[in-house]
Amino acid sequence: MRAKKIFFTAREVIIMVIFTVYLFSYITFSTMTNKNSTEYLLADQHLMMYYVDQLFFLVGLIIFFVTWEKLKNDGFMNILLRASAMLFLALAAIMMFYPSSFAFLYLAPLANIQIGFIAGAFNFYISMALFGVKNLGKLVACGAAMSYLLQYITQILSDNRLLILLFIFAGAGIIAILVKRSWEWVLADCIPIYENGRNDKALRKMNIDSLRTAIIMAVLTIFLLTYYDSMLIRLMVESDLEFTAYSWPRLFAIVGYLIIGFVADYKEGRFVNITLFALILWLVLSPVIFMDNPMSNLNMCIFYVVVGATMSYLYVMFWSIAPLSSHPALVAGTGRVIDCAAGVVFSFLPWAKMSTMQILILSVVVITILFINLVYSGDFVIGKKSDFIEYEQISIKQHDLDDAAGEDNKAESNIAKQEPKEIELINLSRAFSESGGDSSDGAQDIALRQRDDESDVNVVKSKGEDDTLVRIVKKYGLTARETEVLEQLLFTEKSGQEIADTLYISRRVLQRHVSAIYEKTGVKSRVGLFRVYHDEKDN
């Protein structure tokens, strides 16, 4: 009996490595700027910089979104990302080995802008690359678990700065080797953006409803977390790190990531909202425990479980929504935007001056609003990947490919250079598309004449495979160019960029054709196309 597959494909493992390296870099740098700065900054400066650094991280996220929206140039974006990564690593190294008040006051904000810019890219690219993946939650959970374990070993147990830097550079090297073209690989092979989403009223309404529910959940959860987070930072500063948040309870964040990660993948994630809500209820205990024992490890464990669950929720939910939104680059990073912005805004509340009863009442009010939000959202719209399948099943208008005509014309000279077998297949698919792609006798006659005239019309090796492709072309009404793209997707291992180069078209034009193919065949990934092909072959 064959064991059921519960883990990841090779491509998913690569993306998990990318996520792990990013998260490890972020949490170790964030810990360093907060923990190590106590020796060089005054108490008030330390508290101020804790929130200033978050604001500059937010600035980096916004810069990425604006840059992506305005430039629309993948090549230049790749240059910016690599430059930002190198600058971040240089600044982090200086702060690690030459710490000073100047470094934590001026270099740290600059470095946070760079890591924020990189975070925006990670959120966007990975959300697109993993759209529709059934084990997205487990992938996020496993990546986070490895990141936190690595941080605990290298930074909390040993505080070995050279080892931390070594891990970061080694991770970057591994990514470069695995991915080859780095960001180009992630972006080229992702699900194309549905550009018509902003114009389709049904799609737009569904997406806005999903986004609204996720934002409310995120904002109110972070509001409840801010109380203990603010008190924790104050305790660290006032005790001069005699009490620290960077100890073994921090590992309980992994538990939160795992809970939400596995629930998000179970039953299409329909229980993920209620699970996060149940975990949030534990935060009601936080002010009670804090009143009796401010330095309680139990309180810190509860806090980190909810922190891990919240961060996992922010990644999984907004990554799932982003590919179907009008502005995927913004939506993919919205979770991190809320985390930074809301955390800073809510920190201005006079938490230290509030009584335990006041905080409890405030918590109950917020939890009540969360409950109403869940009831209003119906059967937990956000976590259900079936909603996204419904997105795909709604009648999506055909993409406007007129602006790609120039690119298609350039490819005509390339067609003339192809093998006769390829030309025959292209002509065959063009005949099908001109006939409307239906099952009329005329279309059948065209197919029969082509098969009779040339028995080995083929871009692959066997006649059976050719018949399968012919049936797919006819069944789904693919155009000539879509057939060329389909051939490359099915019968080669080329990346998106390599396919675009082969067909003499830009990557964005390729994405439009791939999107049209997915739309017509009803699949959401290249793997889905293989299933369509083999199902048709078995018929």
Coordinates of C-alpha atoms in Angstrom, one line a residue, residues 200-536:
D200 CA -15.2 41.8 -12.5
K201 CA -17.8 42.9 -9.9
A202 CA -18.4 39.4 -8.5
L203 CA -14.7 38.7 -8.1
R204 CA -14.0 42.1 -6.7
K205 CA -16.8 41.8 -4.1
M206 CA -15.7 38.3 -3.0
N207 CA -12.1 39.5 -2.7
I208 CA -13.0 42.6 -0.7
D209 CA -15.1 40.6 1.7
S210 CA -12.2 38.1 2.3
L211 CA -9.7 40.9 2.7
R212 CA -11.9 42.8 5.2
T213 CA -12.4 39.8 7.4
A214 CA -8.6 39.1 7.5
I215 CA -7.7 42.7 8.2
I216 CA -10.2 42.9 11.1
M217 CA -8.9 39.6 12.6
A218 CA -5.3 40.8 12.2
V219 CA -5.8 44.4 13.7
L220 CA -7.7 43.3 16.7
T221 CA -5.4 40.3 17.5
I222 CA -2.4 42.6 17.4
F223 CA -4.3 45.1 19.6
L224 CA -4.6 42.3 22.3
L225 CA -0.9 41.3 21.8
T226 CA 0.3 44.9 22.2
Y227 CA -0.5 45.1 25.9
Y228 CA 1.9 42.3 27.0
D229 CA 4.4 43.3 24.3
S230 CA 4.6 46.8 25.7
M231 CA 4.9 45.6 29.3
L232 CA 7.6 43.1 28.2
I233 CA 9.8 45.7 26.6
R234 CA 9.5 47.9 29.6
L235 CA 10.5 45.1 31.9
M236 CA 13.5 44.3 29.8
V237 CA 14.7 47.9 29.8
E238 CA 14.0 48.6 33.5
S239 CA 15.7 45.3 34.6
D240 CA 18.7 45.9 32.4
L241 CA 18.0 42.5 30.7
E242 CA 17.9 40.7 34.1
F243 CA 14.5 39.7 32.6
T244 CA 14.5 39.1 28.9
A245 CA 12.0 38.0 26.3
Y246 CA 14.8 36.2 24.4
S247 CA 14.8 33.0 26.3
W248 CA 13.4 29.4 25.9
P249 CA 9.7 30.5 26.0
R250 CA 10.3 32.1 22.6
L251 CA 10.4 28.6 21.1
F252 CA 6.6 28.4 21.9
A253 CA 6.1 30.6 18.8
I254 CA 6.8 27.4 16.9
V255 CA 3.7 25.8 18.5
G256 CA 1.6 28.7 17.3
Y257 CA 2.9 28.4 13.8
L258 CA 2.3 24.7 13.7
I259 CA -1.3 24.9 15.1
I260 CA -2.4 27.5 12.5
G261 CA -0.3 25.9 9.7
F262 CA -1.8 22.5 10.1
V263 CA -5.4 23.8 10.7
A264 CA -5.1 26.0 7.5
D265 CA -4.4 22.8 5.5
Y266 CA -7.1 20.7 7.1
K267 CA -10.6 20.7 5.4
E268 CA -9.5 23.5 3.1
G269 CA -8.7 25.7 6.1
R270 CA -12.3 26.2 7.1
F271 CA -11.4 26.1 10.8
V272 CA -8.5 28.5 10.7
N273 CA -10.4 31.6 11.9
I274 CA -12.1 29.9 14.8
T275 CA -8.7 28.3 15.8
L276 CA -7.0 31.7 16.0
F277 CA -10.0 33.1 17.9
A278 CA -9.7 30.2 20.4
L279 CA -6.0 30.9 20.9
I280 CA -6.7 34.6 21.4
L281 CA -9.0 33.9 24.3
W282 CA -5.9 32.8 26.3
L283 CA -4.7 36.4 26.1
V284 CA -7.4 37.3 28.7
L285 CA -5.2 35.5 31.2
S286 CA -2.2 37.7 30.4
P287 CA -3.1 40.7 32.6
V288 CA -4.2 38.5 35.5
I289 CA -0.9 36.5 35.5
F290 CA 1.1 39.7 35.0
M291 CA -0.5 41.3 38.0
D292 CA 0.6 38.4 40.2
N293 CA 4.0 37.7 38.6
P294 CA 5.2 40.1 35.9
M295 CA 8.2 37.9 35.1
S296 CA 6.1 34.7 34.7
N297 CA 7.4 32.3 32.1
L298 CA 3.9 30.9 31.8
N299 CA 2.7 34.3 30.6
M300 CA 5.5 34.5 28.1
C301 CA 4.8 31.0 26.8
I302 CA 1.1 32.0 26.2
F303 CA 2.2 35.2 24.5
Y304 CA 4.6 33.5 22.1
V305 CA 2.1 30.8 21.2
V306 CA -0.4 33.5 20.1
V307 CA 2.4 35.5 18.4
G308 CA 3.4 32.5 16.3
A309 CA -0.2 31.7 15.5
T310 CA -0.9 35.3 14.5
M311 CA 2.2 35.6 12.3
S312 CA 1.3 32.2 10.6
Y313 CA -2.2 33.6 10.0
L314 CA -0.9 36.8 8.5
Y315 CA 1.3 34.9 6.0
V316 CA -1.2 32.1 5.1
M317 CA -4.3 34.3 4.8
F318 CA -2.9 37.3 2.9
W319 CA -0.8 35.1 0.7
S320 CA -3.9 33.2 -0.3
I321 CA -5.9 36.4 -1.1
A322 CA -3.1 38.3 -2.9
P323 CA -3.0 36.5 -6.3
L324 CA -6.7 37.3 -6.9
S325 CA -6.6 40.9 -5.8
S326 CA -6.1 44.1 -7.9
H327 CA -2.9 44.9 -6.1
P328 CA -1.2 41.6 -5.2
A329 CA 2.1 43.2 -4.2
L330 CA 0.3 45.3 -1.6
V331 CA -2.1 42.6 -0.3
A332 CA 0.6 40.0 0.0
G333 CA 2.5 42.2 2.5
T334 CA -0.6 43.6 4.2
G335 CA -0.2 41.3 7.1
R336 CA 3.3 42.7 7.9
V337 CA 2.0 46.3 7.3
I338 CA -0.7 45.7 9.9
D339 CA 1.8 44.1 12.3
C340 CA 4.1 47.1 12.2
A341 CA 1.6 50.0 11.9
A342 CA -0.9 48.7 14.4
G343 CA 1.8 47.6 16.8
V344 CA 3.3 51.1 16.9
V345 CA -0.1 52.9 17.1
F346 CA -1.5 50.7 19.9
S347 CA 1.7 51.1 21.8
F348 CA 0.8 54.8 22.5
L349 CA -2.1 53.6 24.7
P350 CA -1.3 54.1 28.4
W351 CA -1.0 50.4 29.1
A352 CA 1.1 50.9 32.2
K353 CA -1.4 53.2 33.8
M354 CA -4.4 51.0 33.2
S355 CA -5.7 48.7 36.0
T356 CA -6.0 45.0 35.5
M357 CA -9.8 45.3 35.4
Q358 CA -9.7 48.0 32.7
I359 CA -7.5 45.9 30.5
L360 CA -9.8 42.9 31.1
I361 CA -12.8 44.9 30.1
L362 CA -11.0 46.2 27.0
S363 CA -10.0 42.7 26.1
V364 CA -13.6 41.4 26.4
V365 CA -14.9 44.2 24.1
V366 CA -12.3 43.4 21.5
I367 CA -13.0 39.7 21.6
T368 CA -16.7 40.4 21.3
I369 CA -16.0 42.4 18.1
L370 CA -13.9 39.6 16.8
F371 CA -16.7 37.1 17.4
I372 CA -19.2 39.4 15.6
N373 CA -16.7 39.6 12.7
L374 CA -16.6 35.8 12.5
V375 CA -20.4 35.5 12.5
Y376 CA -20.7 38.2 9.9
S377 CA -18.2 36.5 7.6
G378 CA -20.5 33.5 7.4
D379 CA -18.8 30.1 7.3
F380 CA -15.3 31.5 7.7
V381 CA -14.7 32.7 4.2
I382 CA -11.0 33.4 4.6
G383 CA -9.7 30.0 5.4
K384 CA -11.6 28.2 2.7
K385 CA -9.6 27.5 -0.3
S386 CA -12.8 26.3 -2.0
D387 CA -13.7 30.0 -2.2
F388 CA -10.6 30.5 -4.3
I389 CA -11.7 27.6 -6.5
E390 CA -15.1 29.3 -6.8
Y391 CA -13.1 32.4 -8.0
E392 CA -11.7 30.3 -10.8
Q393 CA -15.1 28.8 -11.7
I394 CA -16.8 32.1 -12.0
S395 CA -17.0 33.1 -15.7
I396 CA -13.8 35.0 -16.2
K397 CA -13.6 37.3 -19.2
Q398 CA -11.0 36.4 -21.8
H399 CA -7.8 38.4 -21.3
D400 CA -7.3 41.2 -23.8
L401 CA -4.3 40.0 -25.8
D402 CA -4.4 42.8 -28.4
D403 CA -1.5 44.5 -26.8
A404 CA 0.5 41.3 -27.3
A405 CA 0.0 41.3 -31.0
G406 CA 3.3 42.9 -31.7
E407 CA 5.1 40.2 -29.7
D408 CA 3.1 37.5 -31.6
N409 CA 4.1 39.0 -34.9
K410 CA 7.7 38.8 -34.0
A411 CA 7.3 35.1 -33.4
E412 CA 6.1 34.4 -36.9
S413 CA 9.6 34.4 -38.2
N414 CA 10.5 32.0 -35.5
I415 CA 7.6 29.7 -36.6
A416 CA 9.1 29.6 -40.1
K417 CA 12.3 28.2 -38.7
Q418 CA 10.7 25.4 -36.8
E419 CA 10.6 21.8 -37.8
P420 CA 7.8 20.8 -40.3
K421 CA 6.1 18.7 -37.6
E422 CA 5.8 21.7 -35.3
I423 CA 4.4 23.9 -38.1
E424 CA 1.8 21.2 -38.8
L425 CA 0.7 21.1 -35.2
I426 CA 0.5 24.9 -35.0
N427 CA -1.6 25.0 -38.2
L428 CA -3.8 22.4 -36.7
S429 CA -4.3 24.3 -33.5
R430 CA -5.0 27.5 -35.5
A431 CA -7.7 25.6 -37.5
F432 CA -9.3 24.5 -34.2
S433 CA -9.2 28.0 -32.7
E434 CA -10.7 29.5 -35.9
S435 CA -13.5 26.9 -35.8
G436 CA -14.4 28.0 -32.3
G437 CA -13.0 25.0 -30.5
D438 CA -16.3 23.2 -30.6
S439 CA -17.0 19.6 -31.5
S440 CA -18.5 20.4 -34.9
D441 CA -18.1 18.1 -37.9
G442 CA -16.0 20.7 -39.6
A443 CA -13.4 20.7 -36.8
Q444 CA -13.4 16.9 -36.8
D445 CA -12.8 16.9 -40.6
I446 CA -9.9 19.3 -40.2
A447 CA -8.3 17.0 -37.6
L448 CA -8.8 13.9 -39.7
R449 CA -7.4 15.6 -42.9
Q450 CA -4.3 16.7 -41.0
R451 CA -3.8 13.3 -39.5
D452 CA -4.2 11.6 -42.9
D453 CA -1.8 14.1 -44.6
E454 CA 0.9 13.6 -42.1
S455 CA 0.8 10.7 -39.7
D456 CA 3.7 11.9 -37.6
V457 CA 2.6 15.5 -37.0
N458 CA 4.3 15.7 -33.6
V459 CA 6.4 17.9 -31.2
V460 CA 7.0 14.9 -29.1
K461 CA 8.0 11.4 -29.9
S462 CA 4.9 9.2 -30.0
K463 CA 1.7 9.3 -32.0
G464 CA -0.4 8.7 -28.9
E465 CA 0.9 11.8 -27.2
D466 CA 0.2 13.8 -30.3
D467 CA -3.4 12.6 -30.4
T468 CA -3.7 13.6 -26.8
L469 CA -2.5 17.1 -27.4
V470 CA -4.7 17.4 -30.4
R471 CA -7.8 16.5 -28.3
I472 CA -6.8 19.0 -25.6
V473 CA -6.4 21.8 -28.2
K474 CA -9.8 21.0 -29.6
K475 CA -11.6 20.4 -26.3
Y476 CA -10.5 23.7 -24.7
G477 CA -10.4 25.8 -27.8
L478 CA -6.8 26.9 -27.5
T479 CA -5.3 29.4 -29.9
A480 CA -2.1 28.8 -31.9
R481 CA 0.1 30.7 -29.5
E482 CA -1.6 29.1 -26.4
T483 CA -0.8 25.7 -28.0
E484 CA 2.8 26.7 -28.4
V485 CA 2.9 27.7 -24.7
L486 CA 1.1 24.5 -23.7
E487 CA 3.7 22.4 -25.5
Q488 CA 6.5 24.1 -23.7
L489 CA 4.8 23.7 -20.3
L490 CA 4.0 20.0 -20.9
F491 CA 7.0 18.7 -22.7
T492 CA 10.0 20.7 -21.4
E493 CA 11.3 21.6 -18.0
K494 CA 12.0 25.2 -18.9
S495 CA 11.3 28.0 -16.6
G496 CA 8.9 30.8 -17.5
Q497 CA 11.7 33.1 -18.6
E498 CA 13.2 30.3 -20.8
I499 CA 9.8 29.6 -22.4
A500 CA 9.4 33.3 -23.1
D501 CA 12.8 33.5 -24.7
T502 CA 12.1 30.4 -26.8
L503 CA 8.9 31.9 -28.2
Y504 CA 10.3 35.4 -28.6
I505 CA 7.8 37.0 -26.3
S506 CA 8.1 38.9 -23.1
R507 CA 7.5 37.3 -19.7
R508 CA 4.4 39.4 -19.1
V509 CA 2.9 38.3 -22.5
L510 CA 3.7 34.7 -21.6
Q511 CA 1.9 35.2 -18.3
R512 CA -1.2 36.3 -20.1
H513 CA -1.1 33.2 -22.3
V514 CA -0.5 30.9 -19.3
S515 CA -3.4 32.6 -17.5
A516 CA -5.7 32.0 -20.5
I517 CA -4.7 28.4 -20.6
Y518 CA -5.3 27.9 -16.9
E519 CA -8.7 29.6 -17.3
K520 CA -9.8 27.4 -20.2
T521 CA -8.6 24.1 -18.7
G522 CA -9.8 24.9 -15.2
V523 CA -6.4 24.4 -13.5
K524 CA -4.3 26.6 -11.3
S525 CA -0.8 25.3 -11.8
R526 CA 1.6 23.6 -14.2
V527 CA 1.0 20.4 -12.3
G528 CA -2.7 20.7 -13.0
L529 CA -1.9 20.8 -16.8
F530 CA 0.0 17.5 -16.5
R531 CA -3.0 16.0 -14.8
V532 CA -5.3 17.3 -17.6
Y533 CA -2.9 15.8 -20.2
H534 CA -2.7 12.4 -18.6
D535 CA -6.4 12.2 -17.9
E536 CA -7.1 12.9 -21.5

